[in-house]
Tab-separated table of C-alpha atoms and ligand atoms in Angstrom:
chain	number	residue	atom	x	y	z
P	1	UNK	CA	-75.124	-50.887	30.605
P	2	UNK	CA	-77.012	-50.947	27.356
P	3	UNK	CA	-77.048	-48.386	24.587
P	4	UNK	CA	-78.905	-45.109	25.094
P	5	UNK	CA	-79.526	-42.159	22.836
P	6	UNK	CA	-78.742	-38.888	24.596
P	7	UNK	CA	-81.817	-36.692	24.863
P	8	UNK	CA	-84.216	-39.310	23.495
P	9	UNK	CA	-87.795	-38.336	24.208
P	10	UNK	CA	-89.113	-41.873	24.566
P	11	UNK	CA	-89.874	-41.285	28.260
P	12	UNK	CA	-91.820	-38.101	27.528
P	13	UNK	CA	-93.515	-39.023	24.298
P	14	UNK	CA	-97.069	-39.272	25.651
P	15	UNK	CA	-96.849	-35.770	27.046
P	16	UNK	CA	-95.382	-34.378	23.815
P	17	UNK	CA	-98.220	-35.988	21.859
P	18	UNK	CA	-100.697	-34.049	24.029
P	19	UNK	CA	-99.374	-30.867	22.400
P	20	UNK	CA	-99.363	-32.103	18.800
P	21	UNK	CA	-102.106	-30.593	16.709
P	22	UNK	CA	-104.255	-32.885	14.550
P	23	UNK	CA	-102.846	-33.609	11.071
P	24	UNK	CA	-103.594	-31.251	8.204
P	25	UNK	CA	-104.056	-32.308	4.603
P	26	UNK	CA	-100.868	-31.993	2.609
P	27	UNK	CA	-98.902	-30.639	5.589
P	28	UNK	CA	-95.922	-32.272	7.298
P	29	UNK	CA	-94.853	-32.817	10.863
P	30	UNK	CA	-91.167	-31.996	10.595
P	31	UNK	CA	-88.977	-33.702	13.206
P	32	UNK	CA	-85.992	-31.483	12.513
P	33	UNK	CA	-83.486	-33.032	14.994
P	34	UNK	CA	-85.014	-36.502	14.748
P	35	UNK	CA	-82.446	-38.609	16.688
P	36	UNK	CA	-84.163	-41.951	17.308
P	37	UNK	CA	-87.352	-40.754	15.604
P	38	UNK	CA	-89.648	-41.537	18.517
P	39	UNK	CA	-91.437	-38.197	18.094
P	40	UNK	CA	-91.852	-38.573	14.332
P	41	UNK	CA	-93.256	-42.040	14.915
P	42	UNK	CA	-95.867	-40.655	17.315
P	43	UNK	CA	-96.822	-37.926	14.834
P	44	UNK	CA	-97.203	-40.533	12.080
P	45	UNK	CA	-99.476	-42.519	14.385
P	46	UNK	CA	-101.694	-39.451	14.661
P	47	UNK	CA	-101.926	-39.423	10.876
P	48	UNK	CA	-99.317	-36.811	9.969
P	49	UNK	CA	-97.081	-37.028	6.930
P	50	UNK	CA	-93.634	-36.809	8.463
P	51	UNK	CA	-90.305	-35.361	7.436
P	52	UNK	CA	-87.332	-36.564	9.459
P	53	UNK	CA	-84.070	-34.665	9.494
P	54	UNK	CA	-80.779	-34.994	11.336
P	55	UNK	CA	-77.196	-34.173	10.469
P	56	UNK	CA	-76.276	-37.773	11.292
P	57	UNK	CA	-77.064	-40.346	8.646
P	58	UNK	CA	-77.270	-43.000	11.363
P	59	UNK	CA	-80.037	-41.072	13.141
P	60	UNK	CA	-82.076	-40.707	9.952
P	61	UNK	CA	-81.690	-44.428	9.285
P	62	UNK	CA	-82.831	-45.338	12.822
P	63	UNK	CA	-85.744	-42.910	12.706
P	64	UNK	CA	-86.810	-43.985	9.213
P	65	UNK	CA	-86.787	-47.663	10.152
P	66	UNK	CA	-89.434	-47.041	12.817
P	67	UNK	CA	-91.832	-45.931	10.103
P	68	UNK	CA	-91.376	-48.677	7.516
P	69	UNK	CA	-94.442	-50.750	6.706
P	70	UNK	CA	-94.727	-54.457	5.873
P	71	UNK	CA	-95.561	-53.551	2.313
P	72	UNK	CA	-92.445	-51.440	1.926
P	73	UNK	CA	-90.123	-54.125	3.276
P	74	UNK	CA	-91.293	-57.201	1.409
P	75	UNK	CA	-87.735	-58.396	0.560
P	76	UNK	CA	-89.240	-60.189	-2.432
P	77	UNK	CA	-85.908	-61.212	-3.932
P	78	UNK	CA	-84.634	-62.635	-0.675
P	79	UNK	CA	-87.740	-64.589	0.256
P	80	UNK	CA	-89.053	-62.098	2.826
P	81	UNK	CA	-87.788	-60.063	5.780
P	82	UNK	CA	-87.221	-63.025	8.078
P	83	UNK	CA	-85.232	-64.851	5.467
P	84	UNK	CA	-83.032	-61.760	4.882
P	85	UNK	CA	-82.336	-61.491	8.623
P	86	UNK	CA	-81.622	-65.239	8.819
P	87	UNK	CA	-79.056	-64.899	6.050
P	88	UNK	CA	-77.428	-61.941	7.782
P	89	UNK	CA	-77.113	-63.868	11.004
P	90	UNK	CA	-75.482	-66.716	9.135
P	91	UNK	CA	-72.987	-64.711	7.095
P	92	UNK	CA	-69.470	-66.098	7.657
P	93	UNK	CA	-67.386	-63.660	9.791
P	94	UNK	CA	-65.009	-61.315	7.941
P	95	UNK	CA	-61.992	-59.591	9.415
P	96	UNK	CA	-62.842	-56.142	8.083
P	97	UNK	CA	-62.852	-52.536	9.224
P	98	UNK	CA	-64.859	-52.954	12.466
P	99	UNK	CA	-62.741	-55.933	13.504
P	100	UNK	CA	-59.529	-54.045	12.727
P	101	UNK	CA	-60.471	-50.773	14.494
P	102	UNK	CA	-62.981	-51.616	17.229
P	103	UNK	CA	-62.059	-55.032	18.611
P	104	UNK	CA	-58.904	-56.027	20.521
P	105	UNK	CA	-57.382	-56.854	17.108
P	106	UNK	CA	-56.802	-53.089	16.783
P	107	UNK	CA	-53.714	-53.458	18.998
P	108	UNK	CA	-51.771	-55.045	16.145
P	109	UNK	CA	-52.704	-52.243	13.760
P	110	UNK	CA	-52.454	-49.078	15.884
P	111	UNK	CA	-51.031	-50.090	19.257
P	112	UNK	CA	-54.336	-49.397	21.080
P	113	UNK	CA	-56.500	-52.278	22.182
P	114	UNK	CA	-60.052	-51.063	21.605
P	115	UNK	CA	-62.662	-53.126	23.389
P	116	UNK	CA	-65.935	-52.029	21.821
P	117	UNK	CA	-66.689	-55.530	20.529
P	118	UNK	CA	-65.195	-58.970	20.915
P	119	UNK	CA	-63.212	-60.038	17.857
P	120	UNK	CA	-65.896	-62.552	16.924
P	121	UNK	CA	-68.749	-60.048	17.105
P	122	UNK	CA	-66.745	-57.396	15.260
P	123	UNK	CA	-65.984	-59.803	12.405
P	124	UNK	CA	-69.668	-60.709	12.219
P	125	UNK	CA	-70.660	-57.034	12.065
P	126	UNK	CA	-68.248	-56.623	9.134
P	127	UNK	CA	-69.754	-59.630	7.396
P	128	UNK	CA	-73.323	-58.422	7.863
P	129	UNK	CA	-72.603	-54.862	6.730
P	130	UNK	CA	-70.790	-56.165	3.622
P	131	UNK	CA	-73.662	-58.488	2.790
P	132	UNK	CA	-76.196	-55.637	3.031
P	133	UNK	CA	-73.999	-53.598	0.657
P	134	UNK	CA	-73.721	-56.552	-1.764
P	135	UNK	CA	-77.500	-57.017	-1.809
P	136	UNK	CA	-78.007	-53.335	-2.498
P	137	UNK	CA	-75.388	-53.283	-5.281
P	138	UNK	CA	-76.890	-56.343	-6.972
P	139	UNK	CA	-80.444	-54.955	-6.717
P	140	UNK	CA	-81.606	-57.698	-4.338
P	141	UNK	CA	-82.890	-55.035	-1.945
P	142	UNK	CA	-84.039	-51.457	-2.457
P	143	UNK	CA	-83.008	-48.375	-0.504
P	144	UNK	CA	-85.692	-48.701	2.180
P	145	UNK	CA	-84.914	-52.364	2.757
P	146	UNK	CA	-81.217	-51.510	2.984
P	147	UNK	CA	-81.919	-48.835	5.600
P	148	UNK	CA	-84.121	-51.183	7.582
P	149	UNK	CA	-81.401	-53.843	7.730
P	150	UNK	CA	-78.770	-51.288	8.747
P	151	UNK	CA	-81.064	-50.071	11.544
P	152	UNK	CA	-81.614	-53.677	12.635
P	153	UNK	CA	-77.844	-54.164	12.630
P	154	UNK	CA	-77.549	-51.099	14.919
P	155	UNK	CA	-79.999	-52.778	17.289
P	156	UNK	CA	-77.932	-55.963	17.283
P	157	UNK	CA	-74.604	-54.272	17.884
P	158	UNK	CA	-76.034	-52.005	20.580
P	159	UNK	CA	-76.946	-55.141	22.522
P	160	UNK	CA	-73.357	-56.422	22.525
P	161	UNK	CA	-71.330	-53.191	22.574
P	162	UNK	CA	-68.968	-52.892	25.532
P	163	UNK	CA	-69.907	-49.295	26.301
P	164	UNK	CA	-71.389	-47.128	29.046
P	165	UNK	CA	-74.371	-46.021	26.976
P	166	UNK	CA	-72.741	-44.224	24.041
P	167	UNK	CA	-69.812	-44.941	21.700
P	168	UNK	CA	-67.819	-42.009	23.119
P	169	UNK	CA	-65.541	-44.604	24.689
P	170	UNK	CA	-65.399	-48.330	25.445
P	171	UNK	CA	-65.187	-49.972	28.848
P	172	UNK	CA	-61.904	-51.429	29.995
P	173	UNK	CA	-63.609	-54.481	31.503
P	174	UNK	CA	-65.867	-56.611	29.330
P	175	UNK	CA	-69.547	-56.555	30.329
P	176	UNK	CA	-71.559	-59.772	30.357
P	177	UNK	CA	-73.726	-58.594	27.422
P	178	UNK	CA	-70.667	-57.864	25.297
P	179	UNK	CA	-69.631	-61.516	25.578
P	180	UNK	CA	-72.909	-62.662	24.036
P	181	UNK	CA	-73.194	-63.556	20.365
P	182	UNK	CA	-74.454	-60.777	18.122
P	183	UNK	CA	-77.808	-61.490	16.461
P	184	UNK	CA	-80.024	-59.304	14.292
P	185	UNK	CA	-83.737	-59.491	15.102
P	186	UNK	CA	-86.716	-58.703	12.907
P	187	UNK	CA	-88.719	-55.776	14.193
P	188	UNK	CA	-92.489	-55.294	14.142
P	189	UNK	CA	-93.145	-53.440	10.893
P	190	UNK	CA	-95.991	-50.946	10.539
P	191	UNK	CA	-99.293	-52.132	9.088
P	192	UNK	CA	-99.927	-48.893	7.224
P	193	UNK	CA	-97.587	-47.029	4.917
P	194	UNK	CA	-96.994	-43.442	5.974
P	195	UNK	CA	-95.702	-40.657	3.780
P	196	UNK	CA	-92.158	-40.084	5.026
P	197	UNK	CA	-89.478	-37.776	3.712
P	198	UNK	CA	-86.010	-38.423	5.069
P	199	UNK	CA	-83.357	-35.716	4.919
P	200	UNK	CA	-79.773	-35.880	6.135
P	201	UNK	CA	-78.547	-32.366	6.666
P	202	UNK	CA	-78.201	-29.294	8.775
P	203	UNK	CA	-81.364	-28.184	10.512
P	204	UNK	CA	-81.110	-24.774	8.863
P	205	UNK	CA	-81.746	-26.405	5.495
P	206	UNK	CA	-84.750	-28.524	6.424
P	207	UNK	CA	-87.664	-27.812	4.064
P	208	UNK	CA	-90.814	-26.498	5.770
P	209	UNK	CA	-93.867	-24.461	4.845
P	210	UNK	CA	-96.311	-22.317	6.797
P	211	UNK	CA	-98.875	-25.120	7.229
P	212	UNK	CA	-96.276	-27.575	8.609
P	213	UNK	CA	-95.567	-28.150	12.280
P	214	UNK	CA	-91.867	-28.142	13.099
P	215	UNK	CA	-90.625	-29.979	16.165
P	216	UNK	CA	-87.215	-28.887	17.436
P	217	UNK	CA	-85.251	-30.973	19.887
P	218	UNK	CA	-81.738	-29.547	19.730
P	219	UNK	CA	-78.835	-30.847	21.809
P	220	UNK	CA	-78.654	-28.910	25.065
P	221	UNK	CA	-75.296	-29.980	26.502
P	222	UNK	CA	-71.742	-29.953	25.188
P	223	UNK	CA	-71.946	-33.589	24.104
P	224	UNK	CA	-71.528	-33.754	20.342
P	225	UNK	CA	-73.623	-36.525	18.814
P	226	UNK	CA	-71.266	-37.007	15.876
P	227	UNK	CA	-68.519	-38.129	18.256
P	228	UNK	CA	-70.748	-40.055	20.670
P	229	UNK	CA	-72.282	-42.209	17.911
P	230	UNK	CA	-69.305	-42.399	15.521
P	231	UNK	CA	-69.401	-46.174	15.001
P	232	UNK	CA	-73.085	-46.107	14.017
P	233	UNK	CA	-72.303	-43.319	11.575
P	234	UNK	CA	-69.513	-45.361	9.968
P	235	UNK	CA	-71.829	-48.340	9.567
P	236	UNK	CA	-74.582	-46.131	8.194
P	237	UNK	CA	-72.328	-44.579	5.574
P	238	UNK	CA	-70.449	-47.836	4.960
P	239	UNK	CA	-67.058	-46.152	4.554
P	240	UNK	CA	-63.654	-46.856	6.063
P	241	UNK	CA	-62.466	-43.536	7.500
P	242	UNK	CA	-59.103	-42.784	9.107
P	243	UNK	CA	-59.941	-43.057	12.777
P	244	UNK	CA	-57.927	-41.633	15.638
P	245	UNK	CA	-57.312	-41.581	19.352
P	246	UNK	CA	-58.058	-44.140	21.999
P	247	UNK	CA	-61.766	-44.102	21.096
P	248	UNK	CA	-61.055	-44.461	17.362
P	249	UNK	CA	-63.175	-41.472	16.337
P	250	UNK	CA	-63.933	-40.861	12.670
P	251	UNK	CA	-63.476	-37.212	11.601
P	252	UNK	CA	-66.530	-35.524	13.117
P	253	UNK	CA	-65.749	-31.838	13.581
P	254	UNK	CA	-67.567	-30.795	10.411
P	255	UNK	CA	-70.726	-32.054	12.103
P	256	UNK	CA	-70.085	-30.231	15.382
P	257	UNK	CA	-73.321	-28.572	16.405
P	258	UNK	CA	-73.597	-24.925	17.481
P	259	UNK	CA	-76.281	-26.010	19.934
P	260	UNK	CA	-73.600	-27.827	21.949
P	261	UNK	CA	-71.659	-24.626	22.715
P	262	UNK	CA	-72.888	-22.464	25.589
P	263	UNK	CA	-71.725	-19.307	23.820
P	264	UNK	CA	-73.500	-20.110	20.532
P	265	UNK	CA	-76.651	-21.994	21.478
P	266	UNK	CA	-79.007	-19.054	22.067
P	267	UNK	CA	-78.060	-17.275	18.844
P	268	UNK	CA	-78.339	-20.529	16.910
P	269	UNK	CA	-81.816	-21.197	18.300
P	270	UNK	CA	-82.983	-17.664	17.650
P	271	UNK	CA	-81.673	-17.741	14.059
P	272	UNK	CA	-83.266	-21.125	13.512
P	273	UNK	CA	-86.709	-20.182	14.812
P	274	UNK	CA	-86.660	-16.999	12.753
P	275	UNK	CA	-85.620	-18.831	9.605
P	276	UNK	CA	-88.488	-21.346	9.752
P	277	UNK	CA	-91.613	-20.767	7.713
P	278	UNK	CA	-93.902	-22.972	9.794
P	279	UNK	CA	-96.501	-21.152	11.850
P	280	UNK	CA	-96.388	-23.677	14.657
P	281	UNK	CA	-93.175	-24.760	16.304
P	282	UNK	CA	-92.793	-27.171	19.194
P	283	UNK	CA	-89.486	-26.994	21.029
P	284	UNK	CA	-88.151	-29.418	23.616
P	285	UNK	CA	-85.476	-28.215	25.984
P	286	UNK	CA	-84.124	-28.800	29.457
P	287	UNK	CA	-83.759	-26.327	32.275
P	288	UNK	CA	-80.284	-27.812	32.682
P	289	UNK	CA	-79.339	-26.890	29.106
P	290	UNK	CA	-77.006	-24.182	27.810
P	291	UNK	CA	-79.826	-21.677	27.236
P	292	UNK	CA	-81.449	-20.253	30.344
P	293	UNK	CA	-85.220	-20.187	30.429
P	294	UNK	CA	-85.483	-16.383	30.789
P	295	UNK	CA	-83.177	-15.885	27.767
P	296	UNK	CA	-85.169	-18.384	25.766
P	297	UNK	CA	-88.437	-16.708	26.652
P	298	UNK	CA	-87.159	-13.315	25.489
P	299	UNK	CA	-85.913	-14.734	22.181
P	300	UNK	CA	-89.003	-16.808	21.451
P	301	UNK	CA	-91.408	-14.030	22.287
P	302	UNK	CA	-89.901	-12.117	19.349
P	303	UNK	CA	-91.027	-14.912	17.037
P	304	UNK	CA	-94.612	-15.156	18.250
P	305	UNK	CA	-96.789	-16.233	21.128
P	306	UNK	CA	-94.896	-18.819	23.144
P	307	UNK	CA	-96.122	-20.984	25.994
P	308	UNK	CA	-93.884	-23.195	28.098
P	309	UNK	CA	-95.155	-26.490	29.481
P	310	UNK	CA	-93.216	-28.493	32.036
P	311	UNK	CA	-92.855	-32.172	31.188
P	312	UNK	CA	-91.840	-35.145	33.269
P	313	UNK	CA	-93.457	-35.892	36.610
P	314	UNK	CA	-94.449	-32.267	37.209
P	315	UNK	CA	-95.988	-31.871	33.800
P	316	UNK	CA	-97.848	-35.128	34.173
P	317	UNK	CA	-99.700	-33.983	37.281
P	318	UNK	CA	-100.062	-30.307	36.463
P	319	UNK	CA	-100.127	-30.175	32.691
P	320	UNK	CA	-101.474	-26.677	32.370
P	321	UNK	CA	-99.072	-24.879	34.637
P	322	UNK	CA	-96.605	-22.807	32.693
P	323	UNK	CA	-93.010	-23.737	33.385
P	324	UNK	CA	-92.094	-20.299	34.621
P	325	UNK	CA	-94.146	-20.904	37.760
P	326	UNK	CA	-92.307	-24.110	38.562
P	327	UNK	CA	-88.957	-23.407	36.968
P	328	UNK	CA	-86.934	-24.439	39.981
P	329	UNK	CA	-88.337	-27.996	39.891
P	330	UNK	CA	-88.642	-28.514	36.140
P	331	UNK	CA	-86.029	-30.230	34.084
P	332	UNK	CA	-87.643	-30.935	30.696
P	333	UNK	CA	-90.134	-28.652	29.052
P	334	UNK	CA	-91.919	-28.081	25.810
P	335	UNK	CA	-92.454	-24.670	24.296
P	336	UNK	CA	-95.252	-24.146	21.821
P	337	UNK	CA	-94.573	-21.183	19.562
P	338	UNK	CA	-97.370	-19.824	17.388
P	339	UNK	CA	-96.076	-17.398	14.829
P	340	UNK	CA	-98.050	-14.396	13.675
P	341	UNK	CA	-99.524	-15.357	10.330
P	342	UNK	CA	-98.164	-13.313	7.467
P	343	UNK	CA	-101.664	-12.110	6.624
P	344	UNK	CA	-102.037	-10.821	10.171
P	345	UNK	CA	-98.563	-9.356	10.153
P	346	UNK	CA	-99.509	-7.367	7.071
P	347	UNK	CA	-102.603	-6.180	8.859
P	348	UNK	CA	-100.825	-3.324	10.520
P	349	UNK	CA	-101.875	0.311	10.654
P	350	UNK	CA	-100.576	2.078	7.589
P	351	UNK	CA	-100.430	5.225	9.697
P	352	UNK	CA	-99.799	5.227	13.402
P	353	UNK	CA	-102.271	6.767	15.826
P	354	UNK	CA	-101.541	10.435	15.686
P	355	UNK	CA	-101.062	12.683	18.615
P	356	UNK	CA	-104.485	14.250	18.160
P	357	UNK	CA	-106.171	10.860	18.513
P	358	UNK	CA	-106.984	10.103	14.850
P	359	UNK	CA	-106.944	6.347	14.279
P	360	UNK	CA	-104.835	5.343	11.306
P	361	UNK	CA	-106.299	3.452	8.390
P	362	UNK	CA	-105.791	-0.322	7.971
P	363	UNK	CA	-104.908	-2.161	4.807
G	401	SAM	C1	-81.665	-34.231	21.608
G	401	SAM	S1	-81.273	-35.185	20.185
G	401	SAM	C2	-82.859	-35.480	19.480
G	401	SAM	C3	-83.535	-36.609	20.169
G	401	SAM	C4	-84.810	-37.077	19.488
G	401	SAM	N1	-85.862	-36.109	19.557
G	401	SAM	C5	-85.263	-38.391	20.118
G	401	SAM	O1	-86.284	-38.411	20.821
G	401	SAM	O2	-84.566	-39.385	19.910
G	401	SAM	C6	-80.587	-33.995	19.089
G	401	SAM	C7	-80.301	-34.474	17.677
G	401	SAM	O3	-79.915	-33.344	16.901
G	401	SAM	C8	-78.942	-33.714	15.956
G	401	SAM	N2	-78.271	-32.447	15.567
G	401	SAM	C9	-77.431	-31.682	16.286
G	401	SAM	N3	-77.117	-30.569	15.605
G	401	SAM	C10	-77.780	-30.612	14.435
G	401	SAM	C11	-77.856	-29.738	13.311
G	401	SAM	N4	-77.187	-28.594	13.270
G	401	SAM	N5	-78.628	-30.093	12.266
G	401	SAM	C12	-79.321	-31.278	12.293
G	401	SAM	N6	-79.272	-32.143	13.334
G	401	SAM	C13	-78.521	-31.817	14.395
G	401	SAM	C14	-78.100	-34.736	16.687
G	401	SAM	O4	-77.424	-35.582	15.797
G	401	SAM	C15	-79.157	-35.466	17.533
G	401	SAM	O5	-79.633	-36.612	16.865
């Protein structure tokens, strides 16, 4: 099986786009749990400035790479993008951290034979990651070019990883793909440069203003992304952490998400929605997630007018039906929350209607 990103909206993107408002001057589409960045990419295509945020550095790198334009990734000092990728693919293998921890070589170091990558591929990943770091340190590439190459390296290693979709564990038997030779490929870069702000951090700290649209796609199961994508995170950061257990996990608990706990998810969502300044919020969720639809409805109605739209096959054929009518069949849905504008909120009766029927005055 090949790599997959849990909860990616690539399958549903066309239907999510149907609910995106047109871009506003100076405002941002904030993809606050950006993951792969497929939603931010679609918003950018509509003409939005985008802000991508995730608490995983690897996710922000992957999402950001989707938005890079030809002009931004000229690789002038290396003779162009293709030449940089050619050099990466030809870097002599190095027995480094990935080889030591995530290939069968690990047996000699920790007594566990980890089969994420063949020894040859692992040593080539080490060589490529080191070369990217060298280029960055010497000024041969800038930060955007560095991020693009790291994202391209993710693509290459995902094609040869011996996993069942995520890096939560490796397979005991080698797959055919994992025996292939790792190779980085150039991606199609964007023609136009988009204004992108990339933030690595907790969703509660993501900058947003009233005119922005915030898209929320929180985790909805107990699967913690920081542990499921630990190897990508290590490559993104470029460190050499103490790893442990059969899977060789880097320390990840600091990045554990409240949205992955059934007992905390509803409160976390409610606090998050109430802390945002944006007047329009789009929220993706699943009817199989920790938060039940009735509970979510109650919480979101406190924040403003909310409408639920079923997505997937049901949504495609009956786009205007609210999810509540079809809840038993729906699995993915999108909630559009429109907050009461502050001006309107201030527009409340200064005095309430009195018992004798006198209407109170308005500000
Ligand atoms: C369902 S995935 C998003 C998928 C994304 N929309 C896509 O289409 O690829 C949820 C994302 O939220 C991130 N995440 C979880 N808790 C977070 C938090 N507290 N702050 C920021 N990001 C968080 C995870 O790392 C993961 O990338």
